[in-house]
Each structure stands twice: as C-alpha cells, then as structure tokens.
Coordinates of C-alpha atoms in Angstrom, one line a residue:
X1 CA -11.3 5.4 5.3
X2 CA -14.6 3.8 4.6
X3 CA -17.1 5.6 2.7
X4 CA -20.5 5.5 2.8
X5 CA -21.4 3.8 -0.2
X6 CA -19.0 1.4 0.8
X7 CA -20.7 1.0 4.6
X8 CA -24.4 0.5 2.5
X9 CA -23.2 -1.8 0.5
X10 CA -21.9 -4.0 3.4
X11 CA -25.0 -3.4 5.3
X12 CA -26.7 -4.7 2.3
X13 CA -24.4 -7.8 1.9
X14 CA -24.8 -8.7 5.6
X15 CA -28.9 -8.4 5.5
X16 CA -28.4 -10.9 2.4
X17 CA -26.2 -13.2 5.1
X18 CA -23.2 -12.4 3.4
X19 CA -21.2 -11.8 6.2
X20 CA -17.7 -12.7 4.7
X21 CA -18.1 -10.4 1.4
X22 CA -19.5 -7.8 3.9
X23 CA -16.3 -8.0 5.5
X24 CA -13.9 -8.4 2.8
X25 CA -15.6 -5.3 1.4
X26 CA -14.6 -3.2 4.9
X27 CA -11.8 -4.4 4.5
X28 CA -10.9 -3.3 1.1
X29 CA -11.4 0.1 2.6
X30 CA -8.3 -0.3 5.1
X31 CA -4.9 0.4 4.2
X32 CA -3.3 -2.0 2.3
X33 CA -6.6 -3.8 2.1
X34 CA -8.7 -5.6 -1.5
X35 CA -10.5 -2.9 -3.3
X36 CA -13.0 -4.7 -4.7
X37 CA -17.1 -4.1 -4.6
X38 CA -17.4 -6.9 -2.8
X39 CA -19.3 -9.1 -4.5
X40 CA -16.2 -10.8 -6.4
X41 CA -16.3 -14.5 -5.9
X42 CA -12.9 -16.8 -6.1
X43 CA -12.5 -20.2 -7.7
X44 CA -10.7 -23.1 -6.1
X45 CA -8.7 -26.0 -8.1
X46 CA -12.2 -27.4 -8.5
X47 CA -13.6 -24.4 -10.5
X48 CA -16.8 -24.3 -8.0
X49 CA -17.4 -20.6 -7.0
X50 CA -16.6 -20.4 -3.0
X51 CA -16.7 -17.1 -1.1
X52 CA -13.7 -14.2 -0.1
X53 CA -12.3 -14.8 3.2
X54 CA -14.2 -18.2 3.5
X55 CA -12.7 -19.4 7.2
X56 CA -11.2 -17.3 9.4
X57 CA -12.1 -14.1 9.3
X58 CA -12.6 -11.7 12.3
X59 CA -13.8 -8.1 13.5
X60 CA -13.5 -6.4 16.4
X61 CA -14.5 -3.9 19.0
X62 CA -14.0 -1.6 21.6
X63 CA -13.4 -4.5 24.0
X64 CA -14.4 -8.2 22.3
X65 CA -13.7 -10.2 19.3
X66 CA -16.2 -11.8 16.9
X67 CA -14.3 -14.8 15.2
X68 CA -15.3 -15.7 11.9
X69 CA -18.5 -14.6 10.9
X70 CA -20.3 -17.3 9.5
X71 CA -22.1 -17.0 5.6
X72 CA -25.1 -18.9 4.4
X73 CA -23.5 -21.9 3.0
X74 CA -26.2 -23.4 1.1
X75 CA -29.0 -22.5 -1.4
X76 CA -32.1 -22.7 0.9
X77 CA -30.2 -21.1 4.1
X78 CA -31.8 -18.1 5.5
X79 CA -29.9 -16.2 7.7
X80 CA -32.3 -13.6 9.0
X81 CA -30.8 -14.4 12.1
X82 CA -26.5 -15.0 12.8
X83 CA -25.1 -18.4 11.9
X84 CA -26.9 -21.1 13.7
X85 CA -24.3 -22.8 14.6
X86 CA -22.3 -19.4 14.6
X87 CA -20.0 -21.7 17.7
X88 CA -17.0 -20.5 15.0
X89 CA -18.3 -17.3 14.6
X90 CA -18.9 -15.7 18.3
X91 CA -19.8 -18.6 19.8
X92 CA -17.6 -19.1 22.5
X93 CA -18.4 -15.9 24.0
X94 CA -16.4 -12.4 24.8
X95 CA -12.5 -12.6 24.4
X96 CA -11.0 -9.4 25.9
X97 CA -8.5 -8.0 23.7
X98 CA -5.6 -5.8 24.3
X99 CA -6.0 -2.3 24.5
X100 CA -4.4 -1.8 21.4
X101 CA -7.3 -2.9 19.5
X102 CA -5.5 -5.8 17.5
X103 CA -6.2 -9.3 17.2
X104 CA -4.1 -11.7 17.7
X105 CA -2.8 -13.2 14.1
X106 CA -6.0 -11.3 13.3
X107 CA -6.6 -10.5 9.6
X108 CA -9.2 -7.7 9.8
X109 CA -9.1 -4.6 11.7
X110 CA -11.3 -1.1 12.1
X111 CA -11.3 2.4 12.8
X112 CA -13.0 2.5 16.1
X113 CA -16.2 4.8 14.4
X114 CA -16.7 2.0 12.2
X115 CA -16.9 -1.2 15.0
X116 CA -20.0 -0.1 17.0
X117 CA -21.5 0.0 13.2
X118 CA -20.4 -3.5 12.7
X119 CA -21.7 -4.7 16.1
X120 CA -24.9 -3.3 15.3
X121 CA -24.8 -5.2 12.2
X122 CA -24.2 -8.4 14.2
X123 CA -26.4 -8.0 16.6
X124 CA -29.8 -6.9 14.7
X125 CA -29.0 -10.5 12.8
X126 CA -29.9 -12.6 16.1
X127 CA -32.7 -14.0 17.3
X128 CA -34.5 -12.1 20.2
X129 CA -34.5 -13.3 23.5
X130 CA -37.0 -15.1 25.4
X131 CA -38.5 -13.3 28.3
X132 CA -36.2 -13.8 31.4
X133 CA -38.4 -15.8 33.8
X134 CA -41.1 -15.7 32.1
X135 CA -43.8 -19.1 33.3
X136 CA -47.1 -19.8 31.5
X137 CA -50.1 -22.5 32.0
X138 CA -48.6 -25.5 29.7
X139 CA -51.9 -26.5 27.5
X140 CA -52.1 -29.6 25.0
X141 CA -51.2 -27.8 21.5
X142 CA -49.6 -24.7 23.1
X143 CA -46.2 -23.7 22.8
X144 CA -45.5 -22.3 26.5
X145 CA -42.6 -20.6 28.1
X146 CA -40.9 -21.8 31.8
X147 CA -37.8 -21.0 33.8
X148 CA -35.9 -24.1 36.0
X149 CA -33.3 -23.5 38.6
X150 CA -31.4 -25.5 40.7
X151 CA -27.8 -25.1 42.1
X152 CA -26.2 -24.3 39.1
X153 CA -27.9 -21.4 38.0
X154 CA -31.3 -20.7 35.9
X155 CA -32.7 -21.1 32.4
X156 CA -35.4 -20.0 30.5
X157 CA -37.2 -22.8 28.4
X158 CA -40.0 -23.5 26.1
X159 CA -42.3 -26.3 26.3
X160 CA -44.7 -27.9 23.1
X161 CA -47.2 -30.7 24.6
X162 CA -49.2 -32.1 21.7
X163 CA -53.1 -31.6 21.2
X164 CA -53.5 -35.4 21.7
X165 CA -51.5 -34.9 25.1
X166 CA -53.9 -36.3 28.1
X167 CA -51.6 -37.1 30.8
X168 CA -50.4 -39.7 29.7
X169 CA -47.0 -41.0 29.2
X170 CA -45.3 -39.6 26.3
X171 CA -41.5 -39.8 25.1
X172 CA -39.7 -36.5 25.6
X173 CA -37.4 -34.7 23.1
X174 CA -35.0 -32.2 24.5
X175 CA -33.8 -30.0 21.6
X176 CA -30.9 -28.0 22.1
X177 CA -30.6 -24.7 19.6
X178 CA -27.6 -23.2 17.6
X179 CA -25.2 -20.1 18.5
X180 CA -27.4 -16.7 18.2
X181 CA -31.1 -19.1 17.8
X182 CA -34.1 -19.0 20.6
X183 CA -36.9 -22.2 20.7
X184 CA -39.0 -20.4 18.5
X185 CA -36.3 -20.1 16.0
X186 CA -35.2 -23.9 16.4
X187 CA -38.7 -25.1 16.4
X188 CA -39.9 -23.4 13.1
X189 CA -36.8 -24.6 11.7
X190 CA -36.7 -28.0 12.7
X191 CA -40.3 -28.7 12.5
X192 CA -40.6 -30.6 15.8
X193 CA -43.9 -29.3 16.8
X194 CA -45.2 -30.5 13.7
X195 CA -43.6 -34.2 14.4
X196 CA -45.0 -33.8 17.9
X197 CA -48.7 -33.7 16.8
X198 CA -48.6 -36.3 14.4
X199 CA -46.2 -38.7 16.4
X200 CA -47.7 -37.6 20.1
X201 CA -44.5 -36.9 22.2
X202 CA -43.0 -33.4 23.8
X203 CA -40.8 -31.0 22.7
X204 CA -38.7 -29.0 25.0
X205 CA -36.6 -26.5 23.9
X206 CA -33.9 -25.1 26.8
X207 CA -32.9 -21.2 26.1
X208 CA -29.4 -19.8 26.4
X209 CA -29.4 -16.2 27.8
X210 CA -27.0 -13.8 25.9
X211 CA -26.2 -13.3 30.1
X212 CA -24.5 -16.8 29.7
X213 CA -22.7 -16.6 26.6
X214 CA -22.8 -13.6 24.3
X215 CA -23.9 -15.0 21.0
X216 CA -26.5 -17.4 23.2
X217 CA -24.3 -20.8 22.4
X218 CA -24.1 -23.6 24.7
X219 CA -21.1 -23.2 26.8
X220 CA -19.6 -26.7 25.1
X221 CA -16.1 -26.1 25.4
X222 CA -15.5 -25.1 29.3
X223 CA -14.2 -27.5 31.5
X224 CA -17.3 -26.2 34.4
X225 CA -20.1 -26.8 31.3
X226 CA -18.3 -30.8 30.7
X227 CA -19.4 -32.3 34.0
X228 CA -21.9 -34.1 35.3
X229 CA -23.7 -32.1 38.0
X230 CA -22.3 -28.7 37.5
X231 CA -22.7 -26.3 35.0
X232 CA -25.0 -26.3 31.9
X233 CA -25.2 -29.9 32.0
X234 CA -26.9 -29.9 35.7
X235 CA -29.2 -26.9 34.7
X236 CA -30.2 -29.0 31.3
X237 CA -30.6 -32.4 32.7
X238 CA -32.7 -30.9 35.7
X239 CA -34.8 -29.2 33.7
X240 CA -35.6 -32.3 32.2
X241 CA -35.8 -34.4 35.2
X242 CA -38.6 -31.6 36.3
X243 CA -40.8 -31.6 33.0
X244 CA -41.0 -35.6 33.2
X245 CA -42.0 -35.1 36.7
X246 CA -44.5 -32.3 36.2
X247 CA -46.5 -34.1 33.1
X248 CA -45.9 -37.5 33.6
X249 CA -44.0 -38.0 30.5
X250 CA -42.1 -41.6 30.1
X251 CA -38.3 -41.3 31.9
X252 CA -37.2 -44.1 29.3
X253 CA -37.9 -42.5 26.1
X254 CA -36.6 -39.6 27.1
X255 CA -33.8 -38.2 23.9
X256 CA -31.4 -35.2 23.7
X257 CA -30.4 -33.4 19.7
X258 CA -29.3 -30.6 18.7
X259 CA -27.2 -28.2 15.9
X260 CA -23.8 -26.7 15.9
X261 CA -23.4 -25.6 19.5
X262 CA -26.2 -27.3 20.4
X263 CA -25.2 -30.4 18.5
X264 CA -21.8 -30.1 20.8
X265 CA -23.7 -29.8 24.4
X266 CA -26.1 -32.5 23.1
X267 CA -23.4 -35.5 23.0
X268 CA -22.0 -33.8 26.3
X269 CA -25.4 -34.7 27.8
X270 CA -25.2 -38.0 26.4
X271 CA -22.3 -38.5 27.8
X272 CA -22.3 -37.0 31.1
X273 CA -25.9 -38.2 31.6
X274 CA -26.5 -41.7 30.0
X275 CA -28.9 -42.8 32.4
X276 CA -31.0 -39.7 31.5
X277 CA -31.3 -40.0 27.8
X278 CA -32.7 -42.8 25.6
X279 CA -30.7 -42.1 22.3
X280 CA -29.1 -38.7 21.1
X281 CA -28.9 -37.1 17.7
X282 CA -26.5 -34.6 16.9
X283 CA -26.2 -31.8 13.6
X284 CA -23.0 -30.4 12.6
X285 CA -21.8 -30.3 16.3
X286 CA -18.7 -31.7 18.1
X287 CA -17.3 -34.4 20.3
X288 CA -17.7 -34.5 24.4
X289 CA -14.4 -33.0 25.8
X290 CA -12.3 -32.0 22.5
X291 CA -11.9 -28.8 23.6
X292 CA -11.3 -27.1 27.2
X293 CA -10.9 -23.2 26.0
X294 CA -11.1 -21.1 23.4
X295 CA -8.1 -21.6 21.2
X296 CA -9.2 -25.9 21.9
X297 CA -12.7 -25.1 20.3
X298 CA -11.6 -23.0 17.3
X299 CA -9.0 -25.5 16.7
X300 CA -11.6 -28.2 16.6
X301 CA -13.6 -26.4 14.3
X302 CA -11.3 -26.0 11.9
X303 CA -10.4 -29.6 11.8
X304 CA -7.9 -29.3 14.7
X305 CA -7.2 -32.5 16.4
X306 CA -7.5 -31.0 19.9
X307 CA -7.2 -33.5 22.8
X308 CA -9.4 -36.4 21.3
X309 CA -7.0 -37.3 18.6
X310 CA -4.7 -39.2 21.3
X311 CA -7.9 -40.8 22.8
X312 CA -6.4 -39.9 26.0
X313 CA -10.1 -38.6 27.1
X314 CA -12.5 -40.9 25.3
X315 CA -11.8 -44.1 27.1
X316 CA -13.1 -42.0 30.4
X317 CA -16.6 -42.2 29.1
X318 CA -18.5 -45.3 28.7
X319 CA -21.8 -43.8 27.9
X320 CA -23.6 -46.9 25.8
X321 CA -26.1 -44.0 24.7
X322 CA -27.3 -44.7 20.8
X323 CA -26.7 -42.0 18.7
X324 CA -27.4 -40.6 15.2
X325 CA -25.0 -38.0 14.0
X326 CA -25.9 -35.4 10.6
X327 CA -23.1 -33.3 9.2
X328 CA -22.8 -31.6 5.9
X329 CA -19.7 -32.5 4.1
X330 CA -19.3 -28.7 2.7
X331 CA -19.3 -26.8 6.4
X332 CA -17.1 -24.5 6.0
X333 CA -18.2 -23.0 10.0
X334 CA -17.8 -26.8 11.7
X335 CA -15.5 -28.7 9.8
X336 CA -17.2 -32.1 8.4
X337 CA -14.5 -34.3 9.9
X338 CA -16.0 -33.7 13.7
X339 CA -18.8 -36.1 12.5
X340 CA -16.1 -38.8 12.2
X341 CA -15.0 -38.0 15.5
X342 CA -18.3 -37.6 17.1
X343 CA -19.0 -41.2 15.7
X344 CA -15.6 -42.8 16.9
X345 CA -16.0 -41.4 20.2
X346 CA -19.6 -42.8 21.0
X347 CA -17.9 -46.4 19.4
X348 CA -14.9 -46.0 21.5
X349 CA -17.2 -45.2 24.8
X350 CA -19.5 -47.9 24.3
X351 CA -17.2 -50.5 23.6
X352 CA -15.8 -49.2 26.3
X353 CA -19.0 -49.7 28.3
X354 CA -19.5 -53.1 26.9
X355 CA -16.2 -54.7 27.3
X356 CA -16.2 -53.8 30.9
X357 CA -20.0 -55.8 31.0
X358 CA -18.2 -58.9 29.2
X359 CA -19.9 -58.3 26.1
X360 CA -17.7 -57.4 23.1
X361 CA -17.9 -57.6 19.4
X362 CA -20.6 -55.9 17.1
X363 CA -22.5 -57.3 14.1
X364 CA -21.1 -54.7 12.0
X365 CA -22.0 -52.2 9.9
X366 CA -23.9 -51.3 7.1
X367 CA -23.9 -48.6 4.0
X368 CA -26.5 -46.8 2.4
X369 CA -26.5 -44.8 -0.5
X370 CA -29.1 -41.8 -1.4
X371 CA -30.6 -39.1 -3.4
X372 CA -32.8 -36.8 -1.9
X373 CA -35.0 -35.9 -4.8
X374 CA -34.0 -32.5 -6.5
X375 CA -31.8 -31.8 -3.4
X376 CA -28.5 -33.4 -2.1
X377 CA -27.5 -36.7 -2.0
X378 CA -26.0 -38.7 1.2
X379 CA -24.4 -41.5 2.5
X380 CA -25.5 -43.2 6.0
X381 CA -23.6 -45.8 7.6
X382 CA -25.1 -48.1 10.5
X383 CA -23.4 -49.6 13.1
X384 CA -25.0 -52.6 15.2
X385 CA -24.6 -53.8 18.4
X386 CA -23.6 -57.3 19.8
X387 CA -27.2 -58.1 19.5
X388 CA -27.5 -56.9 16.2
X389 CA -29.5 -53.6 17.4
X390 CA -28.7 -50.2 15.9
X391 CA -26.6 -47.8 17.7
X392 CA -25.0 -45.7 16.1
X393 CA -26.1 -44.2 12.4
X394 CA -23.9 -41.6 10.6
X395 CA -25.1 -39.5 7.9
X396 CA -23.0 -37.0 5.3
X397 CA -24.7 -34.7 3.1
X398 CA -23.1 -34.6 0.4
X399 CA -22.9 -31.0 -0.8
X400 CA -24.7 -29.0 2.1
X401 CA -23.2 -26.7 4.3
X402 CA -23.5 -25.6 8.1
X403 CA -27.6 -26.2 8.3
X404 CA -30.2 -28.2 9.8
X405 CA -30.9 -30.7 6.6
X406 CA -34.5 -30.8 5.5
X407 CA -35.3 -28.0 7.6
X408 CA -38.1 -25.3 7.1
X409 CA -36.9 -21.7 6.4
X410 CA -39.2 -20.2 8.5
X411 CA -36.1 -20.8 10.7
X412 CA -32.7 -19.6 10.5
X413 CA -29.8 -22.0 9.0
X414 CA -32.0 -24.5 7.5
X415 CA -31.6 -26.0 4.1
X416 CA -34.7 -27.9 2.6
X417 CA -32.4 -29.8 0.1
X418 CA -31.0 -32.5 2.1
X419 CA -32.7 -35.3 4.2
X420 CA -35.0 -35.0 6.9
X421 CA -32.9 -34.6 10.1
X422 CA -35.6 -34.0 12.5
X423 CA -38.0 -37.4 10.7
X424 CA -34.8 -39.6 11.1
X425 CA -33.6 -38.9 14.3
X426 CA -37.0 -38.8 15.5
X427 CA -37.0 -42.6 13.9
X428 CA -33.6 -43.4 15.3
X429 CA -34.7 -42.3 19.2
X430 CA -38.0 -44.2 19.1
X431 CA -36.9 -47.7 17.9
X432 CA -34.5 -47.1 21.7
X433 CA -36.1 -46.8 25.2
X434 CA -34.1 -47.3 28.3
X435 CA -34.5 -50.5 30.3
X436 CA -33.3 -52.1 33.9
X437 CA -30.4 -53.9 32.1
X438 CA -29.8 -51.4 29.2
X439 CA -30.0 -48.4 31.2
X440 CA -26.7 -46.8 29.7
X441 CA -24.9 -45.7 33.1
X442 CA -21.5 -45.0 33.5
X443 CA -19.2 -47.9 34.6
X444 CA -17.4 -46.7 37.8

C-alpha cells in the first residue's frame, strides 16, 4: 500500500520534474516493488549519475496508458509543464487497455485509489489550453490568437507580427510546439518573438487541442496525419496558405520548425508540402513516415528501426526542401540516432528529386567543431548541393538532453547551455527562398 508520506514525496519529486524517481518511488510501495526514498541515483559503466527507470517506464488508469514519463534531462530544463517533446511519454494519445488494468509487458502498476492521483499529477504539469475559437484584431507587436478551418477539421493558432510590420512582405515562420506545450509556451521558450522584432518576419504558432490528441502532440505517426491534403497536414498548411494571404506576407520565404512532436510533424510538412515551405528545421523530432501506429512510434523512439531502415518509403518522397536538424546526443525521451535518420532521409529524397531533374552529385560536406561557452559543446556537419549551396546542416549537442538548445526557461524543456537553435535555423531558412526553377515540388 502507499502511504502518505510516500504519495508527498512523489508529488514533490514530480513538481521538481522528476517524473521517473516519482515513479520508481510508487512503485517501491507495490508488492514486490524497490523500497527506496526515491531519490537514489544509479551509475552506469561510465560512472556518470543517470536516473531510476530512465526509458520505459509507464502508469496507468482507469481506462489509458501514459508511456514513459519523460524527466528533465539537462541542467537548465524546466519542466513546469510535461515533457516537451513528451511524444515518448503520452504523446501518441489514449491507448485503451484491458479491463484488467495491466499493461502490456508493462513494468509499473497501481491500486486504482492511487491512478486518478497520478493523473492529476500529470495533468496539472501541462500547459493550459488556448481558448477554443478564440479570434482577435492582429496588431504590429501583438501576440494574437485565430482559429482556421477547412475540410479537415479546425485549429486554434497564435499569430506574432513584428512592430516594424507595415504590410509589407515579410518571410513567415511556422513553429510547431512539443507534446503537452501551447504557443505561448513554445514562444517564450524559443525566443522567436524576440528574433521577429529584430529580424522583421512572422511567427505563427499552430495549437493542438487536447480534443485531438490527449497530451496536445502532433498526430506524427498516423497514416491520416502523413498525407498531403488530409489530416493535420491539410489543417497546417492551410492555415498557412490563409495568414500569407491575409497579411501579405512573402509565399517564398515561407519556413516550417519545430521540437519533439513538433520536430516530427515539421519534416512531414516538408515533405508532404515542398512547394509550401522554403527550408525546415527540425529539434529532437523524427523522420516522415517511420512510424504508422503506436507500437511503430515508440519503437522509433527508442532507436527502433521501424519502416525507414529498409528505405522502402523514403525513395517515395522527393521533397528538395533544405533542412537544418538539432538533436541532443544524451535524449533519453527521442533517441539521438533519429537525427541521423531525419538527415539521411531529406539526402535520400532530394537526391531523389534531383536525379530525376538530371542533376546529380553534391560538392560535399563539411565539419565543424564547437564550444558553446560555459555550456555544451557540438558538432555540425554541412552538406552542399550540386551548386555548392547549403542544404542540409546537422547539428549534435554533445551532452544535452530532450530540449530546445539555447532556449529561454521562461518556457518549458529548454536548456540555455547549448547553441542557439532558434538564431541558426532562423540563419539556415533565410539564406533559402523558393524560386520558379527551385520551387521544391514533388516529382510525379
């Protein structure tokens, strides 16, 4: 039975974002279970401190199942709010269990009095929603709310035009958020708004209900969400289609990023809509199409190989959109080797793209090696085009874990130790703009 004491504790361990000793303590409570205080630590072969039940824990309740709650990983991480890119965590939505109660292979189980405690728990750690619907007057230096719909359903979105913004035509950022994050979270976190202002472009940040997934993460690994017009990806590019329309704002400097979740719906939008987007960056996320269900995407987040290893699906995209991938070689939430795959599918599909134009072959590649002062240090490789141009940089942060790198902690999963994510894509997505003979579509 657990105890009060014990229950306080774990509150208290979960309000610190400690979600995996929170859980190890419960379940040191349970028959058979640990009976530790639950702040023990254990050493790998390396002798560096990592935490209980790091991986693949999971809790449930009455009815769903919460996979793996996700810890803060790195120093600066503040996890006032659930994992950002909590896709390992509950990201993929509610899984029905049987009526038993049990999980599957499942490590962790509770008395039923205990798992509406624990949901709580979970819950009061995520970001509030946006008002459903909710439309305001979108003023230069304001950060306004909207709502687009179109066949595919509706979705709430916030909108930051720059001070300097006159009607004229501005590049567009679309920034997609983590699992359990809203646009204000994202935006305080990544700093946009504050690159808007001084670099004169707008921000749009697209919000996922809790109605459409219950830990608000992009729907990235269902087949209906991987498609050009249908799902998510026809509700995301339309709503960018509509803000480019209603302001004005320049169609070929238009760019897609985002983190975990959002990193993972960001390359599907690259690659479902390459005649939309100029350039896409992508943070701790996942390749287009590696997983097509539930068991696919927490396969591929564990460093599964999932359908992309036998590139049966990459050479069916020939998006030629540039890209700029981050990824944190200690993630422990989205395993660092998706950022090789990210990278090899974008070379795959636009070598693809180009071999089918007649124009093959790359100047090569270049690598970089640096220190972020008192913080982590990295490794960036560049890849060129035919004509020497860049398209494709990859960047591995040595050391950090599942967070936005050089991110503010006003917002959740950030850590301010690594290199500026939002500064360098930002850098990567203007040196691209489309063009008539460079426009990125798909090759029928």
């Amino acid at each position: 039975m657990i105890d009060a004491r014990r229950m306080e504790e774990a509150t208290r361990l979960t309000r610190a974002g400690k979600l995996h000793e929170a859980m190890a303590m419960l379940q040191g409570a349970m028959p058979g279970g640990k009976s530790g205080t639950g702040d023990e630590e254990v050493r790998d072969t390396s002798g560096s401190a990592r935490n209980v039940y790091e991986g693949s824990c999971q809790v449930i309740d009455e009815e769903v199942s919460v996979l793996k709650p996700a810890s803060a990983e790195s120093g600066s991480s503040r996890t006032g709010a659930s994992s950002a890119g909590k896709a390992s965590s509950s990201a993929f939505g509610r899984t029905r269990q049987a009526a038993s109660g049990t999980i599957p292979g499942g490590e962790i189980g509770l008395p039923s009095g205990w798992r509406e405690k624990w949901r709580q728990l979970r819950d009061s750690m995520a970001q509030p929603e946006q008002g459903r619907g909710s439309s305001e007057t979108a003023l230069p230096g304001a950060f306004t709310a909207g709502c687009f719909t179109n066949h595919a359903g509706s979705r709430d979105y916030k909108l930051y035009l720059p001070s300097g913004y006159h009607g004229q035509s501005l590049p567009l950022v679309v920034m997609l958020h983590g699992c359990t994050q809203n646009p204000d979270d994202f935006a305080a976190g990544t700093n946009m708004n504050r690159l808007a202002e001084e670099q004169l472009f707008c921000v749009l940040y697209p919000a996922q209900p809790m109605t459409a997934n219950s830990n608000k993460c992009w729907n990235w690994f269902k087949v209906e969400d991987q498609q050009r017009d249908g799902g998510e990806p026809s509700i995301l590019a339309g709503m960018t289609r509509q803000v480019i329309d209603t302001y004005g704002l320049d169609a070929s400097r238009t760019y897609v990023a985002g983190l975990s979740a959002g990193g993972a719906m960001a390359t599907t939008m690259a690659m479902t809509y390459p005649d939309l987007y100029a350039a896409v960056g992508m943070h701790s996320g996942l390749p287009h199409g590696v997983a097509q269900s539930l068991p696919d995407a927490l396969g591929a987040m564990q460093g599964g190989t999932g359908p992309l290893a036998s590139s049966t699906r990459v050479s069916t995209w020939e998006s030629r959109v540039p890209a700029i991938v981050f990824h944190g070689d200690r993630d422990t939430t989205v395993h660092p080797s998706n950022a090789d795959r990210v990278a090899a599918q974008y070379a795959a599909s636009r070598a693809a793209g180009e071999s089918t134009n007649g124009r093959e072959g790359s100047a090569g590649k270049t690598v970089e090696q640096g220190q972020v002062p008192n913080g982590y240090a990295y490794t960036k490789t560049s890849h060129q085009d035919a004509d020497g141009r860049s398209c494709l940089e990859q960047w591995v942060i040595h050391g950090a874990g599942h967070a936005w790198s050089g991110g503010d902690a006003r917002g959740s999963y950030t850590d301010s130790k690594g290199p500026d994510a939002a500064k360098e894509m930002l850098r990567f997505f203007l040196s691209h703009a489309k063009s008539a003979d460079r426009s990125g579509r798909r090759t029928p």
